[in-house]
Amino acid sequence: MDSKRRPQLNKPLDDNRNIRLYAALPGIARRPESGHGPHGGSETSHSVLILPSEIVSEIFIHTLPIHPHPPMRGKNCALVSLTQICRKWREIALATPRLWRAILLSYNTGRPLKRQISNIKLWVERARSCPLSIFFSGGLNATHLLASITPQRSRWERLDLDISPHDLAAIKGDMPLLRHLRLTLEDGFRRDEVSEGDRETFSAAVAPLLRSVELNHHAATRLLLPWAQITSLKVTLEHVQECVTILGQASESLVHCDLCIRRLDRRVDDSADYTGSVSISLPRLESLVLSRHASCDRTPLLKLFDAPGLRRLEVSEAALGLMALHFLTTFLLSRYERRLEEVSVCGILCPASKEVYRKALSSCAENVLLPYGRL
């Protein structure tokens, strides 16, 4: 090749490309010794280009959002920017499968569907054999976009989906690597219309590695999960009875639980004093979050849980019922022989009560947090 036409990958960048390099690697190009900006720091910026490819690849990985969070799409996508600095960087990025393992699916009305599907397949190819994290926000043509990724079901490690109940069939099948599932189902059906036969099953055989689950209420009532293997659960439910049913199945495995009960069914929970007559044993539970619960005054939701290993408690004042502070301190002192590592109370209605809470709870926990606002 003629030397005049050979690409000069290590030649000094012009001002425009130097600025792009400076923006792409803020942690390197903005060292104090590199000058006062993209024009004054060219030596450090250019030295990045002569680093071994393996080191540049690791720099790229640490430049992107921490996995499994996906990079932004479109012109602001950091990963796309890295491929546009120079030919060498593009080659390194395309040869680094770990850069492409988080995939954001989002229908773009301004781009033809076929082109979007083609881009998804290209992204998957670049990830090669890496486990995949899939993020999908639903919308138009959800079924077609999901269909473009389902052939790689055996590589799914994380699913983060916001879809309609009708799209559940698209993700049905074996997922041997799946570890985390976050599923938000749109309100596309009535709860009393869902029978056992209508529910989708994620059995231990289908997802043997599944340990972490986040569900809204519609997803919780639509799925049959291997609760006995779940260690981390975040779920929104309608009634206490649903809570008892689910946590009872996960009682031996659950370590972290974030629970929101939206309302009480007075026919079941209040008249029968439901929360006062039932206890859920959670021997491995270390962290418990109770939020936005319209509690029955006589029987606060916290009394449901028998968790001798609890270390961290985060609760909204509304979940404690009347005499919230008295109940909480009495409950913690009587239930736990040692102090908890951390107790956090959110949504305190009277700001002046915060200091009272802090003083009273200091005998129950090593750290007391009283953040502003509701959970």
PDB file of C-alpha atoms in Angstrom, residues 145-287:
ATOM      1  CA  LEU A 145     -38.553  -7.172  18.705  1.00  0.00           C
ATOM      2  CA  LEU A 146     -38.719  -9.910  21.337  1.00  0.00           C
ATOM      3  CA  ALA A 147     -38.762 -12.539  18.597  1.00  0.00           C
ATOM      4  CA  SER A 148     -35.430 -11.206  17.341  1.00  0.00           C
ATOM      5  CA  ILE A 149     -33.770 -12.053  20.657  1.00  0.00           C
ATOM      6  CA  THR A 150     -35.530 -15.294  21.639  1.00  0.00           C
ATOM      7  CA  PRO A 151     -33.187 -17.552  19.601  1.00  0.00           C
ATOM      8  CA  GLN A 152     -30.526 -16.549  22.157  1.00  0.00           C
ATOM      9  CA  ARG A 153     -32.681 -17.586  25.140  1.00  0.00           C
ATOM     10  CA  SER A 154     -30.045 -20.048  26.346  1.00  0.00           C
ATOM     11  CA  ARG A 155     -27.643 -17.099  26.820  1.00  0.00           C
ATOM     12  CA  TRP A 156     -29.974 -14.846  28.821  1.00  0.00           C
ATOM     13  CA  GLU A 157     -28.453 -14.011  32.190  1.00  0.00           C
ATOM     14  CA  ARG A 158     -30.673 -11.065  33.089  1.00  0.00           C
ATOM     15  CA  LEU A 159     -34.143 -10.103  31.839  1.00  0.00           C
ATOM     16  CA  ASP A 160     -35.516  -6.632  32.503  1.00  0.00           C
ATOM     17  CA  LEU A 161     -38.883  -6.446  30.735  1.00  0.00           C
ATOM     18  CA  ASP A 162     -41.848  -4.090  30.606  1.00  0.00           C
ATOM     19  CA  ILE A 163     -44.384  -5.882  28.408  1.00  0.00           C
ATOM     20  CA  SER A 164     -48.030  -6.849  28.040  1.00  0.00           C
ATOM     21  CA  PRO A 165     -49.349 -10.235  29.241  1.00  0.00           C
ATOM     22  CA  HIS A 166     -49.817 -11.264  25.609  1.00  0.00           C
ATOM     23  CA  ASP A 167     -46.043 -11.053  25.045  1.00  0.00           C
ATOM     24  CA  LEU A 168     -45.198 -13.540  27.795  1.00  0.00           C
ATOM     25  CA  ALA A 169     -45.339 -16.423  25.339  1.00  0.00           C
ATOM     26  CA  ALA A 170     -42.410 -14.899  23.444  1.00  0.00           C
ATOM     27  CA  ILE A 171     -40.031 -15.520  26.342  1.00  0.00           C
ATOM     28  CA  LYS A 172     -41.287 -18.991  27.191  1.00  0.00           C
ATOM     29  CA  GLY A 173     -38.658 -21.730  27.167  1.00  0.00           C
ATOM     30  CA  ASP A 174     -35.497 -22.953  28.881  1.00  0.00           C
ATOM     31  CA  MET A 175     -33.206 -20.254  30.290  1.00  0.00           C
ATOM     32  CA  PRO A 176     -30.294 -22.171  31.843  1.00  0.00           C
ATOM     33  CA  LEU A 177     -28.195 -19.054  32.607  1.00  0.00           C
ATOM     34  CA  LEU A 178     -30.944 -16.744  33.886  1.00  0.00           C
ATOM     35  CA  ARG A 179     -30.047 -15.272  37.290  1.00  0.00           C
ATOM     36  CA  HIS A 180     -32.155 -12.113  37.525  1.00  0.00           C
ATOM     37  CA  LEU A 181     -35.702 -11.424  36.324  1.00  0.00           C
ATOM     38  CA  ARG A 182     -37.404  -8.035  36.516  1.00  0.00           C
ATOM     39  CA  LEU A 183     -40.858  -8.154  34.978  1.00  0.00           C
ATOM     40  CA  THR A 184     -43.481  -5.430  34.791  1.00  0.00           C
ATOM     41  CA  LEU A 185     -46.707  -6.536  33.138  1.00  0.00           C
ATOM     42  CA  GLU A 186     -49.150  -3.975  31.857  1.00  0.00           C
ATOM     43  CA  ASP A 187     -52.686  -4.122  33.234  1.00  0.00           C
ATOM     44  CA  GLY A 188     -54.004  -6.098  30.290  1.00  0.00           C
ATOM     45  CA  PHE A 189     -56.202  -8.543  32.179  1.00  0.00           C
ATOM     46  CA  ARG A 190     -58.383  -8.819  35.232  1.00  0.00           C
ATOM     47  CA  ARG A 191     -56.923 -10.644  38.195  1.00  0.00           C
ATOM     48  CA  ASP A 192     -59.949 -12.918  38.643  1.00  0.00           C
ATOM     49  CA  GLU A 193     -59.659 -14.018  35.022  1.00  0.00           C
ATOM     50  CA  VAL A 194     -56.230 -15.598  35.530  1.00  0.00           C
ATOM     51  CA  SER A 195     -56.499 -19.333  36.176  1.00  0.00           C
ATOM     52  CA  GLU A 196     -53.708 -21.754  36.995  1.00  0.00           C
ATOM     53  CA  GLY A 197     -53.633 -22.844  33.367  1.00  0.00           C
ATOM     54  CA  ASP A 198     -53.122 -19.253  32.184  1.00  0.00           C
ATOM     55  CA  ARG A 199     -50.008 -18.716  34.275  1.00  0.00           C
ATOM     56  CA  GLU A 200     -46.531 -18.903  32.792  1.00  0.00           C
ATOM     57  CA  THR A 201     -44.176 -21.239  34.624  1.00  0.00           C
ATOM     58  CA  PHE A 202     -40.538 -20.478  35.346  1.00  0.00           C
ATOM     59  CA  SER A 203     -39.730 -23.789  37.025  1.00  0.00           C
ATOM     60  CA  ALA A 204     -36.418 -24.830  38.525  1.00  0.00           C
ATOM     61  CA  ALA A 205     -35.895 -26.966  35.425  1.00  0.00           C
ATOM     62  CA  VAL A 206     -36.489 -23.981  33.122  1.00  0.00           C
ATOM     63  CA  ALA A 207     -34.379 -21.473  35.106  1.00  0.00           C
ATOM     64  CA  PRO A 208     -32.144 -23.427  37.518  1.00  0.00           C
ATOM     65  CA  LEU A 209     -29.898 -20.434  38.334  1.00  0.00           C
ATOM     66  CA  LEU A 210     -32.669 -17.884  38.940  1.00  0.00           C
ATOM     67  CA  ARG A 211     -32.073 -16.185  42.300  1.00  0.00           C
ATOM     68  CA  SER A 212     -33.211 -12.558  42.028  1.00  0.00           C
ATOM     69  CA  VAL A 213     -36.751 -11.461  41.082  1.00  0.00           C
ATOM     70  CA  GLU A 214     -38.531  -8.085  40.789  1.00  0.00           C
ATOM     71  CA  LEU A 215     -42.249  -8.158  39.964  1.00  0.00           C
ATOM     72  CA  ASN A 216     -45.159  -5.769  39.845  1.00  0.00           C
ATOM     73  CA  HIS A 217     -48.531  -7.051  41.056  1.00  0.00           C
ATOM     74  CA  HIS A 218     -49.741  -8.250  37.655  1.00  0.00           C
ATOM     75  CA  ALA A 219     -46.543 -10.212  37.074  1.00  0.00           C
ATOM     76  CA  ALA A 220     -46.697 -11.754  40.550  1.00  0.00           C
ATOM     77  CA  THR A 221     -50.197 -13.090  39.895  1.00  0.00           C
ATOM     78  CA  ARG A 222     -49.367 -14.275  36.373  1.00  0.00           C
ATOM     79  CA  LEU A 223     -46.139 -16.228  36.989  1.00  0.00           C
ATOM     80  CA  LEU A 224     -45.394 -19.480  38.758  1.00  0.00           C
ATOM     81  CA  LEU A 225     -41.800 -19.205  39.943  1.00  0.00           C
ATOM     82  CA  PRO A 226     -39.400 -21.581  41.714  1.00  0.00           C
ATOM     83  CA  TRP A 227     -39.786 -19.633  44.960  1.00  0.00           C
ATOM     84  CA  ALA A 228     -37.751 -22.143  46.962  1.00  0.00           C
ATOM     85  CA  GLN A 229     -34.561 -21.024  45.171  1.00  0.00           C
ATOM     86  CA  ILE A 230     -35.155 -17.232  45.211  1.00  0.00           C
ATOM     87  CA  THR A 231     -32.773 -15.312  47.504  1.00  0.00           C
ATOM     88  CA  SER A 232     -33.697 -11.723  46.562  1.00  0.00           C
ATOM     89  CA  LEU A 233     -37.287 -10.565  46.013  1.00  0.00           C
ATOM     90  CA  LYS A 234     -38.818  -7.178  45.232  1.00  0.00           C
ATOM     91  CA  VAL A 235     -42.568  -7.354  44.707  1.00  0.00           C
ATOM     92  CA  THR A 236     -45.725  -5.246  44.781  1.00  0.00           C
ATOM     93  CA  LEU A 237     -48.856  -7.058  45.950  1.00  0.00           C
ATOM     94  CA  GLU A 238     -52.478  -6.153  46.569  1.00  0.00           C
ATOM     95  CA  HIS A 239     -53.229  -8.040  49.774  1.00  0.00           C
ATOM     96  CA  VAL A 240     -51.526  -9.540  52.806  1.00  0.00           C
ATOM     97  CA  GLN A 241     -52.781 -12.998  51.856  1.00  0.00           C
ATOM     98  CA  GLU A 242     -50.757 -12.885  48.622  1.00  0.00           C
ATOM     99  CA  CYS A 243     -47.711 -11.935  50.671  1.00  0.00           C
ATOM    100  CA  VAL A 244     -48.209 -14.899  52.993  1.00  0.00           C
ATOM    101  CA  THR A 245     -48.595 -17.288  50.050  1.00  0.00           C
ATOM    102  CA  ILE A 246     -45.464 -16.173  48.188  1.00  0.00           C
ATOM    103  CA  LEU A 247     -43.139 -15.675  51.156  1.00  0.00           C
ATOM    104  CA  GLY A 248     -44.250 -18.971  52.616  1.00  0.00           C
ATOM    105  CA  GLN A 249     -42.865 -20.720  49.532  1.00  0.00           C
ATOM    106  CA  ALA A 250     -39.599 -18.741  49.646  1.00  0.00           C
ATOM    107  CA  SER A 251     -39.158 -18.916  53.413  1.00  0.00           C
ATOM    108  CA  GLU A 252     -36.058 -21.136  53.472  1.00  0.00           C
ATOM    109  CA  SER A 253     -34.072 -19.269  50.805  1.00  0.00           C
ATOM    110  CA  LEU A 254     -34.943 -15.566  51.021  1.00  0.00           C
ATOM    111  CA  VAL A 255     -32.090 -13.245  52.086  1.00  0.00           C
ATOM    112  CA  HIS A 256     -33.320  -9.857  50.801  1.00  0.00           C
ATOM    113  CA  CYS A 257     -36.988  -8.832  50.595  1.00  0.00           C
ATOM    114  CA  ASP A 258     -38.506  -5.546  49.360  1.00  0.00           C
ATOM    115  CA  LEU A 259     -42.267  -5.676  49.810  1.00  0.00           C
ATOM    116  CA  CYS A 260     -45.053  -3.242  48.958  1.00  0.00           C
ATOM    117  CA  ILE A 261     -48.667  -4.100  49.809  1.00  0.00           C
ATOM    118  CA  ARG A 262     -50.926  -1.563  48.162  1.00  0.00           C
ATOM    119  CA  ARG A 263     -54.057  -2.095  50.238  1.00  0.00           C
ATOM    120  CA  LEU A 264     -55.735  -4.319  52.775  1.00  0.00           C
ATOM    121  CA  ASP A 265     -58.686  -6.511  51.916  1.00  0.00           C
ATOM    122  CA  ARG A 266     -60.935  -5.720  54.874  1.00  0.00           C
ATOM    123  CA  ARG A 267     -62.930  -8.902  54.317  1.00  0.00           C
ATOM    124  CA  VAL A 268     -59.832 -11.003  54.906  1.00  0.00           C
ATOM    125  CA  ASP A 269     -57.058  -9.016  56.496  1.00  0.00           C
ATOM    126  CA  ASP A 270     -58.904  -6.828  58.996  1.00  0.00           C
ATOM    127  CA  SER A 271     -62.032  -8.680  60.079  1.00  0.00           C
ATOM    128  CA  ALA A 272     -60.129 -11.911  60.635  1.00  0.00           C
ATOM    129  CA  ASP A 273     -57.178 -10.083  62.191  1.00  0.00           C
ATOM    130  CA  TYR A 274     -55.123 -11.767  59.486  1.00  0.00           C
ATOM    131  CA  THR A 275     -51.755 -10.203  60.228  1.00  0.00           C
ATOM    132  CA  GLY A 276     -52.089 -10.995  63.899  1.00  0.00           C
ATOM    133  CA  SER A 277     -52.779 -14.696  63.440  1.00  0.00           C
ATOM    134  CA  VAL A 278     -50.127 -15.557  60.841  1.00  0.00           C
ATOM    135  CA  SER A 279     -46.351 -15.600  61.133  1.00  0.00           C
ATOM    136  CA  ILE A 280     -43.920 -16.096  58.257  1.00  0.00           C
ATOM    137  CA  SER A 281     -40.655 -17.737  59.262  1.00  0.00           C
ATOM    138  CA  LEU A 282     -37.700 -16.368  57.267  1.00  0.00           C
ATOM    139  CA  PRO A 283     -34.603 -17.846  58.934  1.00  0.00           C
ATOM    140  CA  ARG A 284     -32.111 -16.547  56.334  1.00  0.00           C
ATOM    141  CA  LEU A 285     -33.560 -13.054  55.857  1.00  0.00           C
ATOM    142  CA  GLU A 286     -30.985 -10.280  56.399  1.00  0.00           C
ATOM    143  CA  SER A 287     -32.600  -7.251  54.744  1.00  0.00           C
TER     144      SER A 287
END
